[in-house]
Short mmCIF file of C-alpha atoms in Angstrom, two decimals:
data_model
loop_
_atom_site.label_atom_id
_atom_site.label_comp_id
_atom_site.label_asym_id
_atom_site.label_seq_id
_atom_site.Cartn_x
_atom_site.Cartn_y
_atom_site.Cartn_z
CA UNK A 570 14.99 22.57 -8.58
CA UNK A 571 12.03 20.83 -7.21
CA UNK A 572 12.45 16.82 -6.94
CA UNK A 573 10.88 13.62 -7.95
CA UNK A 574 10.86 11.14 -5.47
CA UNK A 575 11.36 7.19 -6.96
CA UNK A 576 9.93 4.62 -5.01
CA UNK A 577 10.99 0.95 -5.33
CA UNK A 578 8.16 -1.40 -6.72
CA UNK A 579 8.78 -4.99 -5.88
CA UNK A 580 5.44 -5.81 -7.50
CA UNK A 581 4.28 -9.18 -6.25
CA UNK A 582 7.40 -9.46 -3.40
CA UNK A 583 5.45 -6.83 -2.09
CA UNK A 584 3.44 -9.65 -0.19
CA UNK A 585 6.76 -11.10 1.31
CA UNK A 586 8.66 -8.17 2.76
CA UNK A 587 7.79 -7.42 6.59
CA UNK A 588 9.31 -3.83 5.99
CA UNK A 589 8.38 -3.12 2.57
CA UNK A 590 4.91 -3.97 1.38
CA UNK A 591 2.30 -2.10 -0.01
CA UNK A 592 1.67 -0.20 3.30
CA UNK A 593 5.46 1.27 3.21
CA UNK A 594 4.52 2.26 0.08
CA UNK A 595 1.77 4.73 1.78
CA UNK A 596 3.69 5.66 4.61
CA UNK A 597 6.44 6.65 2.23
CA UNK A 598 4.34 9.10 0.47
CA UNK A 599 2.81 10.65 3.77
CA UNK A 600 6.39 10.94 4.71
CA UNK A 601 6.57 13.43 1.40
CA UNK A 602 3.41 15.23 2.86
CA UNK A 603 1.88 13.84 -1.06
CA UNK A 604 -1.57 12.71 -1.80
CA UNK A 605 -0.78 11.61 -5.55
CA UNK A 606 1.92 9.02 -7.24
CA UNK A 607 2.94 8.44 -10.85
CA UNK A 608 2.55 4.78 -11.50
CA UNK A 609 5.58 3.66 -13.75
CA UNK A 610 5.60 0.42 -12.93
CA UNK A 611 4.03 -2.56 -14.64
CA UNK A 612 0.33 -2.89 -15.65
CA UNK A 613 -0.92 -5.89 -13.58
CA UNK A 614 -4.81 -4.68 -12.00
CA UNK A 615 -3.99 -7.18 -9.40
CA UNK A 616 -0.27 -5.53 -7.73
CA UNK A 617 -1.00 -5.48 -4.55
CA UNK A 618 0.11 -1.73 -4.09
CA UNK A 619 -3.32 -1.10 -5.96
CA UNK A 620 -5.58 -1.84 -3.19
CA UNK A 621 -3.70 0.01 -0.51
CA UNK A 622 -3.50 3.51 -2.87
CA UNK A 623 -7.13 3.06 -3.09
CA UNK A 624 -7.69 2.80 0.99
CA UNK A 625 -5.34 5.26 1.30
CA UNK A 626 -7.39 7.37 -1.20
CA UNK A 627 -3.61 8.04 -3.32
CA UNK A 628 -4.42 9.48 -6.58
CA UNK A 629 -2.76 7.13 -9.07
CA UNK A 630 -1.71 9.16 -12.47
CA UNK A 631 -1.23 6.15 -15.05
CA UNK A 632 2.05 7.46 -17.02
CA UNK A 633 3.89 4.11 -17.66
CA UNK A 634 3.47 3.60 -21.76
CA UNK A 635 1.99 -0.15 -22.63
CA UNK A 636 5.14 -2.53 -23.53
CA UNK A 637 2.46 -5.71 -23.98
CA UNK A 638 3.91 -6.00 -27.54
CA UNK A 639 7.99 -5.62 -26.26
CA UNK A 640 6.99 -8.82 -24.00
CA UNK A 641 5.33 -10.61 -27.49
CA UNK A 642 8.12 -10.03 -29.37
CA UNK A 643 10.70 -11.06 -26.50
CA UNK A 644 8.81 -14.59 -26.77
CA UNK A 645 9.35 -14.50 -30.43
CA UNK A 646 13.38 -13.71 -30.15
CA UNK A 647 14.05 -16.27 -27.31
CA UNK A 648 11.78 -19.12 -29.10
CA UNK A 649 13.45 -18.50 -32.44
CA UNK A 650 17.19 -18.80 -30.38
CA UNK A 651 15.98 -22.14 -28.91
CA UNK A 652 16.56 -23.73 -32.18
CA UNK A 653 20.66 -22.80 -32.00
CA UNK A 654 23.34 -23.68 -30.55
CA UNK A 655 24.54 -20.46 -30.23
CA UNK A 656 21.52 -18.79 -29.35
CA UNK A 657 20.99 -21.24 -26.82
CA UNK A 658 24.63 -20.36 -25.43
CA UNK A 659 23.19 -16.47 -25.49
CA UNK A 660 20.20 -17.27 -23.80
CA UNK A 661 22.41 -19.47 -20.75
CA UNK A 662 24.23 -16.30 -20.18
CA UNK A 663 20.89 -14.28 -20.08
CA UNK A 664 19.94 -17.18 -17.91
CA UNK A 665 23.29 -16.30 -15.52
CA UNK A 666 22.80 -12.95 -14.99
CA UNK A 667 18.93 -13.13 -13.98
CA UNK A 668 20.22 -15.93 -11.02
CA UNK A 669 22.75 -13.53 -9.80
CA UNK A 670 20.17 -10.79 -9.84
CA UNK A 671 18.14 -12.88 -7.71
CA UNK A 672 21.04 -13.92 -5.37
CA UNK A 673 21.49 -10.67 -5.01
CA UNK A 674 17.81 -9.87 -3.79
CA UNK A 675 17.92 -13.01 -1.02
CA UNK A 676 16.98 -11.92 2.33
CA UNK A 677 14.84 -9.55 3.88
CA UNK A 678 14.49 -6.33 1.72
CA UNK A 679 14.44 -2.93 3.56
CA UNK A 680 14.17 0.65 2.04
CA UNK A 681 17.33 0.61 2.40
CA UNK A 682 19.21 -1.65 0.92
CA UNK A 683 16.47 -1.48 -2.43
CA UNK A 684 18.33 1.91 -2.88
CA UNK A 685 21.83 1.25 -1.55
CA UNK A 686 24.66 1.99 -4.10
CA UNK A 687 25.43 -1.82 -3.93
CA UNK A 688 21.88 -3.14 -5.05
CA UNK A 689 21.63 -0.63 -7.55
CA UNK A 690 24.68 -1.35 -8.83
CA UNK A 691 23.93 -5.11 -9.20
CA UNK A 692 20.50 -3.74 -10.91
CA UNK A 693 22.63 -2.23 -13.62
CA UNK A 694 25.27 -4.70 -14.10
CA UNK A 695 21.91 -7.31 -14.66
CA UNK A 696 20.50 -4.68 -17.40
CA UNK A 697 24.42 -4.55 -19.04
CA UNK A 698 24.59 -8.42 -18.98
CA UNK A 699 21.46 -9.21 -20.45
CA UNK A 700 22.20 -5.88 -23.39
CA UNK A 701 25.13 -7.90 -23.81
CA UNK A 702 23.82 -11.92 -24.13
CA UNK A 703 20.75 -10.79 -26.41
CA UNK A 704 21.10 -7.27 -27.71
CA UNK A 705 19.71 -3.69 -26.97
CA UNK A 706 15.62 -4.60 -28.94
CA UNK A 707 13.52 -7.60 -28.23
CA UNK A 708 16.27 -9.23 -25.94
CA UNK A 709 15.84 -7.02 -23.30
CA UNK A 710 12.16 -6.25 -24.22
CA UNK A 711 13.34 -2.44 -25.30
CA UNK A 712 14.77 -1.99 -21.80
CA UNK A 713 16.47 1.23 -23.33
CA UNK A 714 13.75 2.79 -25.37
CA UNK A 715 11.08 2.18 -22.68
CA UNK A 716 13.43 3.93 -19.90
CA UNK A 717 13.35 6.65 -22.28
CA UNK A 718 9.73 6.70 -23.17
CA UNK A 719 9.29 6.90 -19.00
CA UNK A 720 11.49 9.33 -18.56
CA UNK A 721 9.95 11.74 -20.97
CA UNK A 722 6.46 11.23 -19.40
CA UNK A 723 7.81 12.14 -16.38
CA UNK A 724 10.21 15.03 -16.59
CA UNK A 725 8.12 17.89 -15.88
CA UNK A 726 6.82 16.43 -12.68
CA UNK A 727 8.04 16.89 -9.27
CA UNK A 728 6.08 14.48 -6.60
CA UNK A 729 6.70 10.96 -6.48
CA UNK A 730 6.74 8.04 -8.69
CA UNK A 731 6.54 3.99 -7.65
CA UNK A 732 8.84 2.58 -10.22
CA UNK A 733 10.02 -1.20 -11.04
CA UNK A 734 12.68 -1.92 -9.06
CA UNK A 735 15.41 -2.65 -11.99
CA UNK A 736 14.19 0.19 -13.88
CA UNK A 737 15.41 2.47 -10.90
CA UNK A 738 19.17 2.85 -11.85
CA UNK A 739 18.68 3.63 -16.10
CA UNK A 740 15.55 6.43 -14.83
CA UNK A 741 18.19 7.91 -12.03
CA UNK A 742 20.72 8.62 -15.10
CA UNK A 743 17.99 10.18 -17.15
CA UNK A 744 16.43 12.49 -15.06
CA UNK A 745 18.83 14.72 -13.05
CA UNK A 746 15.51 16.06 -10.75
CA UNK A 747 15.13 12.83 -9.28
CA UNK A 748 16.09 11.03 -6.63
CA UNK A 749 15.68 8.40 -3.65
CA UNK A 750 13.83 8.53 -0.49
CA UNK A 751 15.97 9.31 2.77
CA UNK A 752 17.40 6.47 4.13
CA UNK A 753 16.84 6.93 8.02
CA UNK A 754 12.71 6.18 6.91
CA UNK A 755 11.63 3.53 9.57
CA UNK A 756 8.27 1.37 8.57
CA UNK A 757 5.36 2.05 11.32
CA UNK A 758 2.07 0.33 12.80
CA UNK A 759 0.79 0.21 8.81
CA UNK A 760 3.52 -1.65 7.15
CA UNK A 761 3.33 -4.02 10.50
CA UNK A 762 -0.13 -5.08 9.88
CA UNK A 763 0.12 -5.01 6.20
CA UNK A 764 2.66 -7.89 6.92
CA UNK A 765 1.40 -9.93 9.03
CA UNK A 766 -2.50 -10.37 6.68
CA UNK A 767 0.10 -11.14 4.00
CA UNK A 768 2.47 -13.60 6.21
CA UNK A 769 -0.86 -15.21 7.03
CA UNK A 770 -2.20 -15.59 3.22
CA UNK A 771 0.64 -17.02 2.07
CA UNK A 772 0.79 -20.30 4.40
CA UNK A 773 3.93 -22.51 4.64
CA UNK A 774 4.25 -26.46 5.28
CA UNK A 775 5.53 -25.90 8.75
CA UNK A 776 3.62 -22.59 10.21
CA UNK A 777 2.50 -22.30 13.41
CA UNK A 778 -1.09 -22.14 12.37
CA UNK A 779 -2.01 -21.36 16.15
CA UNK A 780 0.49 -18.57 16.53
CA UNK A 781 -0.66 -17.03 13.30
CA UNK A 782 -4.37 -16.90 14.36
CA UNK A 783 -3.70 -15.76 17.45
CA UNK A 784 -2.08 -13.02 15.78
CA UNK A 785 -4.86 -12.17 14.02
CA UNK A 786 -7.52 -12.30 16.46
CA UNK A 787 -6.02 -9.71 18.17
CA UNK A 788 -5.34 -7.10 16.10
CA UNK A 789 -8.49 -4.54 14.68
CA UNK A 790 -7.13 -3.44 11.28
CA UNK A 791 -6.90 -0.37 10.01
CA UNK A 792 -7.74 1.79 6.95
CA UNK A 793 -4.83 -0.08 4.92
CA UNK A 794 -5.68 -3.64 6.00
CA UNK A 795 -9.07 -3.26 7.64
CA UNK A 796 -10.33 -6.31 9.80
CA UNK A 797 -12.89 -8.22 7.47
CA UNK A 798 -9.71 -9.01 5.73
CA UNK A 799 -7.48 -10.51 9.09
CA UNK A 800 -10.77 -12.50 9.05
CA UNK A 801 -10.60 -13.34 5.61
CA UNK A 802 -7.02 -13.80 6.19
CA UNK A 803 -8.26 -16.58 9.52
CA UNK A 804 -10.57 -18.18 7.62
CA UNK A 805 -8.03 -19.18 4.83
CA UNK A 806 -6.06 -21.19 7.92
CA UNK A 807 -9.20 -22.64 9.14
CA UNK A 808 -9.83 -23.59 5.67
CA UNK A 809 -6.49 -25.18 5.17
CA UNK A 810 -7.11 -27.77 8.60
CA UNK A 811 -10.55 -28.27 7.52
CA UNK A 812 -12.41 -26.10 9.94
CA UNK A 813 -15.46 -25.41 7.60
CA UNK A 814 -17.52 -24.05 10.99
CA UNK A 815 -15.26 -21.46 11.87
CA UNK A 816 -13.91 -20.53 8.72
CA UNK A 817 -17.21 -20.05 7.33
CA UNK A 818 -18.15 -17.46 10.71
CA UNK A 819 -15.18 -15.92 9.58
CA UNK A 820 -16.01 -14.86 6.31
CA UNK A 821 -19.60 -14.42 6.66
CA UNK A 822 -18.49 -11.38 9.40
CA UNK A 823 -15.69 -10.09 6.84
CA UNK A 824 -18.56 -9.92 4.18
CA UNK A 825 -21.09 -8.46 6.41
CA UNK A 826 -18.51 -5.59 7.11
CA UNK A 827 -17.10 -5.19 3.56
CA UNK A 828 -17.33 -0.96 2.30
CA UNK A 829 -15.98 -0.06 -0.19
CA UNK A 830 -12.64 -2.04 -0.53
CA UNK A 831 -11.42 -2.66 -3.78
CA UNK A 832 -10.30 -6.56 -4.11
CA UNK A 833 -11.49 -8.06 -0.93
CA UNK A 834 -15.20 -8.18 -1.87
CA UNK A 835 -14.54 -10.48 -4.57
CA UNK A 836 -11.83 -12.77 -2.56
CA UNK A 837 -14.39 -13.08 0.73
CA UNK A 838 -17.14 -14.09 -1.37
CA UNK A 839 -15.25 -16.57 -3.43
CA UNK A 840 -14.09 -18.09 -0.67
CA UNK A 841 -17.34 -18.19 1.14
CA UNK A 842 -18.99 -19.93 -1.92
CA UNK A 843 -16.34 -22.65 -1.56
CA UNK A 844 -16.74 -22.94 1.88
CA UNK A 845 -20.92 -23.32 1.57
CA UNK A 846 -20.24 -25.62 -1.42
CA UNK A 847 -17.63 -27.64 0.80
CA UNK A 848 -20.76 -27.80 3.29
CA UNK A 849 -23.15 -29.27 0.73
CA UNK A 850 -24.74 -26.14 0.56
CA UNK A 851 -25.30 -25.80 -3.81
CA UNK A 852 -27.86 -23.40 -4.08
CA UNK A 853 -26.51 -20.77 -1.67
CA UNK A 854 -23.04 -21.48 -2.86
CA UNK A 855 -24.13 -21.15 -6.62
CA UNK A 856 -25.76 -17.64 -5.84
CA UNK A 857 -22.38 -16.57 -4.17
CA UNK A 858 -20.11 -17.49 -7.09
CA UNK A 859 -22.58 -15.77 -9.13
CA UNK A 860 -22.44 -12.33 -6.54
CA UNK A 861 -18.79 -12.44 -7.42
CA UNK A 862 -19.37 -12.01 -11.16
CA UNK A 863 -21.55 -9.27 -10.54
CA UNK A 864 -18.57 -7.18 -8.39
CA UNK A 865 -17.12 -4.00 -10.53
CA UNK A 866 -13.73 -5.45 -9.68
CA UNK A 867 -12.89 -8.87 -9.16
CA UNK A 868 -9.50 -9.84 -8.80
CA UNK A 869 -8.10 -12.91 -11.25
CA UNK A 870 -8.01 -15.63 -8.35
CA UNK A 871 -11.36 -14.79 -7.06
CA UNK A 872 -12.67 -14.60 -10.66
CA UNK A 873 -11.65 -17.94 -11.55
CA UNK A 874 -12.56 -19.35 -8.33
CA UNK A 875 -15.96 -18.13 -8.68
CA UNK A 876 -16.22 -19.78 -12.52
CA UNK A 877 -14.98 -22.97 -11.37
CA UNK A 878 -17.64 -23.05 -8.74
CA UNK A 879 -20.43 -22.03 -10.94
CA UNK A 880 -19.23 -25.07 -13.10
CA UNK A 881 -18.88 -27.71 -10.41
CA UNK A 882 -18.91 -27.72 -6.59
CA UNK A 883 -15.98 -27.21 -4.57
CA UNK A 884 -14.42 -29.89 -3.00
CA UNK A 885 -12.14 -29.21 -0.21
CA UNK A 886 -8.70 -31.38 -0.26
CA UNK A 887 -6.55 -31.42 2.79
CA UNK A 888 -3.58 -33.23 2.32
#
């Protein structure tokens, strides 16, 4: 019987694994000779696998039912408990076994350990312990009932599917078809870059800001993580020291050699307008923010940057 491959989804922790990120994500699926996923995984416009399925030119089929409401009424339940002593003592236990879950997902995370018997078996045990502290329903946001409504959508199909990492374990028992990628898969040159634009957009107190640049300067990018965004990526450290000058070169080439990337327009030119604002230039900065409204897709940051700016001008802060 044909298969159905299940790829891990880390969502956001995407951006902090060197050997999974969104690029593994691609190379995974070349791997399966595919050129379409099933997205079961959550709804958020801004996961950071949606920009590199669109580079990659992935077709994304949108199965995963909407569960907005499950989270609403989870909200409800665990305000309501608040009030009581008991249901505080339920909610402590809930508490528990979401800490050891995330003991248990300390380190560097690899294909494979995010499908090793162990870390799948802590994945369940988290899904039993929270059933048991709050209940099968709005405790566990229908963790049951929306395993089953994915598994239905998806039964007929045999390709692959990027699926939220917990959910992996309750979707394996309910569809026999499916299974896990091979666990000799190595990352390549793609998932190498990928990490090191996100290792330099997420900057730490004691970084070697030099070292990082340098690493960016000398790379070209690629379809997945092309260069205007290692220059985006360069200007965001320049930025951080104060280096208006060169981070502003830096973006103006990244927006000079945007395409037809999804996200990055709107993140280059927010950034830009705060740089030209930082540089007391109003006007020019105004009609940046305002280019960023006009995008298709902007992603929430940018957005919100760009508002702020069309309210009042950026002021750079440097600790």
């Amino acid at each position: 019987m044909p298969s159905l491959t299940l790829l891990p989804d880390l969502g956001d922790l995407l951006r902090l694994q060197p050997q999974y990120n969104s690029a593994t994500l691609i190379e995974l699926l070349d791997s399966l000779h595919l050129r379409e996923v099933l997205w079961l995984s959550g709804p958020d416009p801004d996961h950071p696998a949606r920009d590199t399925l669109a580079a990659a030119g992935i077709t994304v089929r949108e199965l995963a039912p909407d569960w907005a409401w499950a989270d609403a009424e989870y909200e409800a339940l665990t305000g309501f408990m608040r009030q009581y002593p008991q249901g505080q003592q339920r909610l402590r236990a809930a508490g528990a076994a979401q800490q050891q879950l995330e003991a248990a997902l300390q380190g560097p995370l690899t294909l494979a350990r995010l499908t090793s018997p162990e870390l799948l078996a802590d994945l369940a045990a988290y899904h039993a312990s929270l059933a048991q502290a709050l209940d099968e329903g709005p405790g566990t946001r229908w963790h049951a009932r929306r395993l089953d409504e994915l598994a239905a959508a998806v039964q007929a199909h045999h390709s692959a599917a990027i699926v939220a990492l917990d959910d992996l374990p309750g979707l394996l028992e309910r569809l026999p078809h499916a299974e896990l990628p091979a666990p000799g898969f190595v990352p390549g040159e793609r998932s190498r870059l990928r990490a090191l634009a996100d290792r330099a957009l997420l900057l730490q107190e004691h970084d070697d800001l030099s070292a990082l640049l340098s690493a960016l300067e000398r790379e070209q990018g690629d379809r997945l993580t092309p260069r205007a965004e290692l220059q985006y990526a360069a200007a965001g450290i320049h930025l951080a020291v104060g280096d208006l000058k060169n981070a502003r070169a830096l973006l103006e080439s990244a927006a000079h050699a945007l395409t037809n990337e999804r996200s990055l327009p709107g993140l280059v030119l927010a950034r830009l307008g705060q740089v030209r604002d930082a540089q007391g230039e109003r006007d020019l900065a105004t009609r940046t923010y305002r280019a960023v409204m006009a995008l298709n897709y902007v992603p929430q940051v940018a957005r919100e940057a760009a508002q702020a700016g069309l309210q009042a001008p950026f002021l750079l802060e440097l600790e």
